[in-house]
mmCIF file of C-alpha atoms in Angstrom:
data_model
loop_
_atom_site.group_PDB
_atom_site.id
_atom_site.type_symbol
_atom_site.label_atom_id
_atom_site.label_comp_id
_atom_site.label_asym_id
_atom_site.label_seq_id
_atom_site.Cartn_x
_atom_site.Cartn_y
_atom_site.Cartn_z
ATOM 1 C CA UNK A 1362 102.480 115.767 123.748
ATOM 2 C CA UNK A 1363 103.826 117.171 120.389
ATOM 3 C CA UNK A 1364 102.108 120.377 120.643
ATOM 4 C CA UNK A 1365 103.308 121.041 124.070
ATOM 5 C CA UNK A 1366 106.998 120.002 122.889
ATOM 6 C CA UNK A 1367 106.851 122.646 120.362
ATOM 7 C CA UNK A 1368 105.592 125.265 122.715
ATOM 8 C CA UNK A 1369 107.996 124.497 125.216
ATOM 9 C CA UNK A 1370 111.268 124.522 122.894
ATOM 10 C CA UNK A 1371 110.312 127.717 121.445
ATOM 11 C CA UNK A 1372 109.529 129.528 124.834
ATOM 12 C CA UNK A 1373 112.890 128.130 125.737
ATOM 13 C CA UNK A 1374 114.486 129.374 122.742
ATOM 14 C CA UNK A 1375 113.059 133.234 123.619
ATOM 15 C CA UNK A 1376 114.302 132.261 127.272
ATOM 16 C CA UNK A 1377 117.605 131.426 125.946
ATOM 17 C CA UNK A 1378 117.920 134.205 123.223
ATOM 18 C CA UNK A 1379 117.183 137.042 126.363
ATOM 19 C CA UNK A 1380 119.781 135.493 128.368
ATOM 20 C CA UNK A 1381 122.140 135.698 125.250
ATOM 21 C CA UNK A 1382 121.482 139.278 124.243
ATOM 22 C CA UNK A 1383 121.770 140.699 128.415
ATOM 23 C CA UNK A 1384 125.226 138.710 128.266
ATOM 24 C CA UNK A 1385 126.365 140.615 124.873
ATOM 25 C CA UNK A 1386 124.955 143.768 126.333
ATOM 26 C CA UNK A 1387 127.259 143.739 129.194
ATOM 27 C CA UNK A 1388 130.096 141.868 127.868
ATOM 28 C CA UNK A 1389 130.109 144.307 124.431
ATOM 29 C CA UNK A 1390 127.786 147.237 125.447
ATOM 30 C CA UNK A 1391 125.858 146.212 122.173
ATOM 31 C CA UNK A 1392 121.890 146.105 122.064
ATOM 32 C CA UNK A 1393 121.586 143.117 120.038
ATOM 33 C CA UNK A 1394 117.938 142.094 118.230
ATOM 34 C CA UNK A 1395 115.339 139.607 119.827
ATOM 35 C CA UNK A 1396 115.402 137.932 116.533
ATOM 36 C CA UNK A 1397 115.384 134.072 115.248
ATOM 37 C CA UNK A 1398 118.921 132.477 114.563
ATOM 38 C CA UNK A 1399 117.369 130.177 111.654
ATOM 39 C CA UNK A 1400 116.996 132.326 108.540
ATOM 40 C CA UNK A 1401 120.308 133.795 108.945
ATOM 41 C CA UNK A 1402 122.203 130.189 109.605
ATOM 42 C CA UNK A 1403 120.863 129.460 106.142
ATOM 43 C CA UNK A 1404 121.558 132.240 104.215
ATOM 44 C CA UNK A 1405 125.385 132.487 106.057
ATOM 45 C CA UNK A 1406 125.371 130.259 108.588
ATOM 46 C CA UNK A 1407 126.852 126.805 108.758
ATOM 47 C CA UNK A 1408 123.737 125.350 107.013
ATOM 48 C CA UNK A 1409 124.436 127.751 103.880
ATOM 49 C CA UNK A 1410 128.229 126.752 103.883
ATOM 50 C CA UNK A 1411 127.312 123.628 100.952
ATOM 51 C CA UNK A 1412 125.234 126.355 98.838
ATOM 52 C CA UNK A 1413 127.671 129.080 99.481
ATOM 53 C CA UNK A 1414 130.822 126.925 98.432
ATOM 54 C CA UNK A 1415 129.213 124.949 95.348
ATOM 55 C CA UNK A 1416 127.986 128.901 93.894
ATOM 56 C CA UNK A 1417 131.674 130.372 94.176
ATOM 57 C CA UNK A 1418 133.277 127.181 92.827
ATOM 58 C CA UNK A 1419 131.057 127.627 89.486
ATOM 59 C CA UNK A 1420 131.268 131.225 89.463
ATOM 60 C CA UNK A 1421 135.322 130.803 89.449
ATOM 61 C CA UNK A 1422 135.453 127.542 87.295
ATOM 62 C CA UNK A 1423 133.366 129.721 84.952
ATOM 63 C CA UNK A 1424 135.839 132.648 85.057
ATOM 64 C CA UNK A 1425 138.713 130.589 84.224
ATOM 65 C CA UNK A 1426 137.284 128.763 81.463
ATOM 66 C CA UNK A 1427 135.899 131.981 79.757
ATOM 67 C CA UNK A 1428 139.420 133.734 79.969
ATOM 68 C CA UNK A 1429 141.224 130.520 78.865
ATOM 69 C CA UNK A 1430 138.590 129.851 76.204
ATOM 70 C CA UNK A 1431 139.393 133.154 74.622
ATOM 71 C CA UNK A 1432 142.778 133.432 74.745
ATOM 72 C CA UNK A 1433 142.681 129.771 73.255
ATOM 73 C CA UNK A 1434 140.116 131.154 70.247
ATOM 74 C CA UNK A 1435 142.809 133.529 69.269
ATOM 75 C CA UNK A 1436 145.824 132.085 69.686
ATOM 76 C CA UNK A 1437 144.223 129.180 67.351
ATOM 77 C CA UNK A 1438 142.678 130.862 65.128
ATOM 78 C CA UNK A 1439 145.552 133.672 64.456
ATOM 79 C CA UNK A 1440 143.179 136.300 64.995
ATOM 80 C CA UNK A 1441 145.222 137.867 67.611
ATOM 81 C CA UNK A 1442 147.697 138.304 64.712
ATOM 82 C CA UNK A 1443 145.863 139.556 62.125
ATOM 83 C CA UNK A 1444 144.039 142.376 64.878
ATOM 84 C CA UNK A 1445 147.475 142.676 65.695
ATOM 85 C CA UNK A 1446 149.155 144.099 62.300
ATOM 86 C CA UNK A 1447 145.769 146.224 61.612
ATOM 87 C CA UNK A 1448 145.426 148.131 65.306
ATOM 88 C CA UNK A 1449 148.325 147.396 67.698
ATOM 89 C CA UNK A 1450 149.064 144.564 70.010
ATOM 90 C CA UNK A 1451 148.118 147.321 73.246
ATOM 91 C CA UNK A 1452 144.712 148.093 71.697
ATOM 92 C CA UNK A 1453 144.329 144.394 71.316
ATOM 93 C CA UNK A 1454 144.660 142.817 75.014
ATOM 94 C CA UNK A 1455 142.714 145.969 76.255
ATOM 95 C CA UNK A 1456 139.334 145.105 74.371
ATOM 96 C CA UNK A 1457 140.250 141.183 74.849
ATOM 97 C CA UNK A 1458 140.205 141.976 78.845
ATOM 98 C CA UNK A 1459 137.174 144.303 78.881
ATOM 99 C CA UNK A 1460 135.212 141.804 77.236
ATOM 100 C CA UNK A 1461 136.018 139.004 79.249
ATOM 101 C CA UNK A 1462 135.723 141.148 82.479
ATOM 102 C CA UNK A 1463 132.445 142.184 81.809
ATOM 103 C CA UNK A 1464 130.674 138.898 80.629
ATOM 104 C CA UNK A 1465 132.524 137.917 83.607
ATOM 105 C CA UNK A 1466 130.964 140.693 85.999
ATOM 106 C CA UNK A 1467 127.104 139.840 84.368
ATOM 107 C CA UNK A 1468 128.010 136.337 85.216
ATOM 108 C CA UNK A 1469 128.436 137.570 88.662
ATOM 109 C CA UNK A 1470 125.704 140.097 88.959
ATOM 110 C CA UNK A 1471 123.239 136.995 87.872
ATOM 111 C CA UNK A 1472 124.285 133.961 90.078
ATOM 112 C CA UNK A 1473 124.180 135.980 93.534
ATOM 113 C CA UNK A 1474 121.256 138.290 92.315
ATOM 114 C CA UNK A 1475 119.427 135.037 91.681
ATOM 115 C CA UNK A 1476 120.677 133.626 95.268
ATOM 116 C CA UNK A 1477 119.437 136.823 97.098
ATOM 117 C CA UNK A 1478 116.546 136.834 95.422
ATOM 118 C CA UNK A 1479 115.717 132.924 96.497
ATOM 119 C CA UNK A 1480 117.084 133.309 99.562
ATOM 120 C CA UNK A 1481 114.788 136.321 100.709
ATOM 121 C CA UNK A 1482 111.549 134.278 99.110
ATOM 122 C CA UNK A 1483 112.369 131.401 101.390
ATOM 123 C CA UNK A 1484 113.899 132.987 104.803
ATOM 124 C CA UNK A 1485 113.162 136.504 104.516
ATOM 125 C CA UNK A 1486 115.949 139.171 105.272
ATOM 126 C CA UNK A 1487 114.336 140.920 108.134
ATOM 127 C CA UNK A 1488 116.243 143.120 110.405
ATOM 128 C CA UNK A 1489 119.093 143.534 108.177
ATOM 129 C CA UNK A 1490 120.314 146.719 110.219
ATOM 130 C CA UNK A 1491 120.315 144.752 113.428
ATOM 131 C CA UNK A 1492 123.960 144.506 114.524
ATOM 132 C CA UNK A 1493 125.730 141.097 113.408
ATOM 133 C CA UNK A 1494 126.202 139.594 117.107
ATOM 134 C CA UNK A 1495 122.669 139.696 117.929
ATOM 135 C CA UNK A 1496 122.841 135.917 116.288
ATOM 136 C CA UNK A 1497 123.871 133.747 118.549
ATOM 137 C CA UNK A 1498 125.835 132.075 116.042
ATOM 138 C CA UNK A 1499 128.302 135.114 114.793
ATOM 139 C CA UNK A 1500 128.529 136.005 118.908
ATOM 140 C CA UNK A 1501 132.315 135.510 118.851
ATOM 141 C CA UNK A 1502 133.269 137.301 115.532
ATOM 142 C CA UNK A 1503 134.019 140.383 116.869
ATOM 143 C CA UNK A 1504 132.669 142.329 114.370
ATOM 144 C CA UNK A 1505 130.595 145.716 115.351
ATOM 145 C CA UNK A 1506 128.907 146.431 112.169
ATOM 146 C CA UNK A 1507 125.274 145.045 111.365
ATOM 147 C CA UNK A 1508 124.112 142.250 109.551
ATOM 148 C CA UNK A 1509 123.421 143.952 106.530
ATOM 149 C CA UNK A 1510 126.838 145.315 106.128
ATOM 150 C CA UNK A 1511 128.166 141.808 106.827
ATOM 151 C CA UNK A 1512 126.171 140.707 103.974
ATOM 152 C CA UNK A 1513 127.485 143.668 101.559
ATOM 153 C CA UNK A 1514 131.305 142.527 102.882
ATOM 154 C CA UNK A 1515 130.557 138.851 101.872
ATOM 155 C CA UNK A 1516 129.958 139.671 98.217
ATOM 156 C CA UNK A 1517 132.867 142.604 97.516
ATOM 157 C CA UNK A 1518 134.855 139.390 98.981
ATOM 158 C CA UNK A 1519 133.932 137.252 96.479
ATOM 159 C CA UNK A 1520 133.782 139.581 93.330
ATOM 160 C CA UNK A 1521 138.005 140.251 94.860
ATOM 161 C CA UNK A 1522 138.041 136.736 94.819
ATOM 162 C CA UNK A 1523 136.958 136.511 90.913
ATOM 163 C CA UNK A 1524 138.842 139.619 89.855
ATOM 164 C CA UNK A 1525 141.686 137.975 91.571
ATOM 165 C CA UNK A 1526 141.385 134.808 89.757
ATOM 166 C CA UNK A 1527 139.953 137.038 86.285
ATOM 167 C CA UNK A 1528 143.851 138.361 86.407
ATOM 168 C CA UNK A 1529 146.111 135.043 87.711
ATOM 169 C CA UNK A 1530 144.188 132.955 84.821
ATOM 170 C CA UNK A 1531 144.747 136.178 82.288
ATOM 171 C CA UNK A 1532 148.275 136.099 83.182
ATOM 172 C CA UNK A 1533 149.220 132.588 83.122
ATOM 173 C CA UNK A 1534 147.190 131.500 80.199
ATOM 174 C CA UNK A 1535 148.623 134.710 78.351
ATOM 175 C CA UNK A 1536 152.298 133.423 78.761
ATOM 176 C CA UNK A 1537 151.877 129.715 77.138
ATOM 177 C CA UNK A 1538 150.933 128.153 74.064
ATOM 178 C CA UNK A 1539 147.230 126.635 72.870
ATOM 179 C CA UNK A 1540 147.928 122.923 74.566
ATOM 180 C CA UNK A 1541 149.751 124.394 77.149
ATOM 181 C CA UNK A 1542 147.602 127.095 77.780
ATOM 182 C CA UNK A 1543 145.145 124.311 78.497
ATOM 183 C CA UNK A 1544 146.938 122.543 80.502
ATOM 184 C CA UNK A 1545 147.667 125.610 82.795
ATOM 185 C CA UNK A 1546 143.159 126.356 82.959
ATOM 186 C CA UNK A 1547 142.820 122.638 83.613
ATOM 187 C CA UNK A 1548 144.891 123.155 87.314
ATOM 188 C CA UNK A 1549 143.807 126.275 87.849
ATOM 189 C CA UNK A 1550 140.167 125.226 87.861
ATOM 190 C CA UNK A 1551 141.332 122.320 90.544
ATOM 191 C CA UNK A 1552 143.272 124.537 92.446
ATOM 192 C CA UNK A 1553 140.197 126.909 92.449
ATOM 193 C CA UNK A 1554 138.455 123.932 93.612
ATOM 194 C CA UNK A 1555 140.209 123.120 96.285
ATOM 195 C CA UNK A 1556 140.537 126.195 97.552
ATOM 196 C CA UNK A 1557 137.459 127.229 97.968
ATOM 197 C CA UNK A 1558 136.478 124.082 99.236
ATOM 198 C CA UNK A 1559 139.093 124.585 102.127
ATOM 199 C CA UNK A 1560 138.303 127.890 102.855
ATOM 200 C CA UNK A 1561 134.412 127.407 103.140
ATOM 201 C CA UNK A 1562 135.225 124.999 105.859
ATOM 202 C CA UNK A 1563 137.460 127.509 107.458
ATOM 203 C CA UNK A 1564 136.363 130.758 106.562
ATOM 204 C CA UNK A 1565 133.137 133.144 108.138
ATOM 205 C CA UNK A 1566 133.497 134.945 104.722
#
């Protein structure tokens, strides 16, 4: 009986899929994919949404902590001070920020290179330049572009997202003093938290 189950819920789910892409082709004018729903739901779907949000909350924890960990090494250490006198204060903060920003941008480049990578081992990214509402699943985003470019769009949104929180920590831990300063990484790190907890729940991107 098993065997027949399974061949009956997946000629239903071609059955269903046909009915779903001669709807979007009338309704949109778009020639969606006959392709499966199930890679895609876990790659970006709502059964990636855990992976998704647990990966940006340690890639921005991360960020603050390496910005507020060396503007704390400075400021303790009076090296800021002594770098100061000998090349200029301007000359100082640019190298401090470039350095930061780019172990920050490896830090990147390495925890969604590594998630592609696993990702494509497991589900495979076939049919990447089929357009995004041939899944059944994205049918009411709206969006005419293919799933490929909705994948490229999901990562330039979160390396804004680090850059964005790069420059807030930058700025705020900048402005205080070494306990302080601490203080001020300690609820940005919860606010990142929360955030992207939030918006995961919220949010297709």
């Amino acid at each position: 009986m098993s065997i027949y189950a399974s061949r009956y819920a997946a000629v239903r789910e071609f059955e269903q899929k046909q009915e779903y892409l001669e709807n979007l082709k009338e309704e949109t004018g778009i020639d969606g994919y006959m392709m499966s729903d199930r890679g895609y739901e876990e790659i970006f779907g709502k059964y990636g949404k855990a992976r998704e949000t647990v990966l940006l909350m340690a890639l921005l924890v991360s960020v603050v902590l390496i910005v507020s960990e060396n503007i704390g090494i400075e400021t303790s250490t009076g090296t800021k001070y002594i770098v100061n006198a000998a090349s200029g204060k301007n000359t100082v903060k640019v190298k401090r920020i470039v350095a930061s920003l780019v172990l920050c941008i490896v830090l990147y480049v390495l925890v969604y290179g590594i998630d592609m990578i696993h990702l494509r081992s497991y589900y495979g990214m076939s049919y990447t330049d089929a357009p995004l509402m041939s899944l059944t699943f994205m049918r009411d985003c709206g969006f005419y572009i293919t799933v490929g470019t909705f994948m490229i769009i999901r990562l330039i949104v979160r390396l804004i997202a680090m850059l964005i929180t790069f420059a807030v920590t930058y700025v705020l831990c900048s402005r205080f003093s070494e306990v302080r300063g601490r203080v001020v990484s300690v609820l940005l790190m919860a606010a990142v938290i929360v955030l992207v907890a939030v918006m995961g729940n919220v949010s297709i991107w």
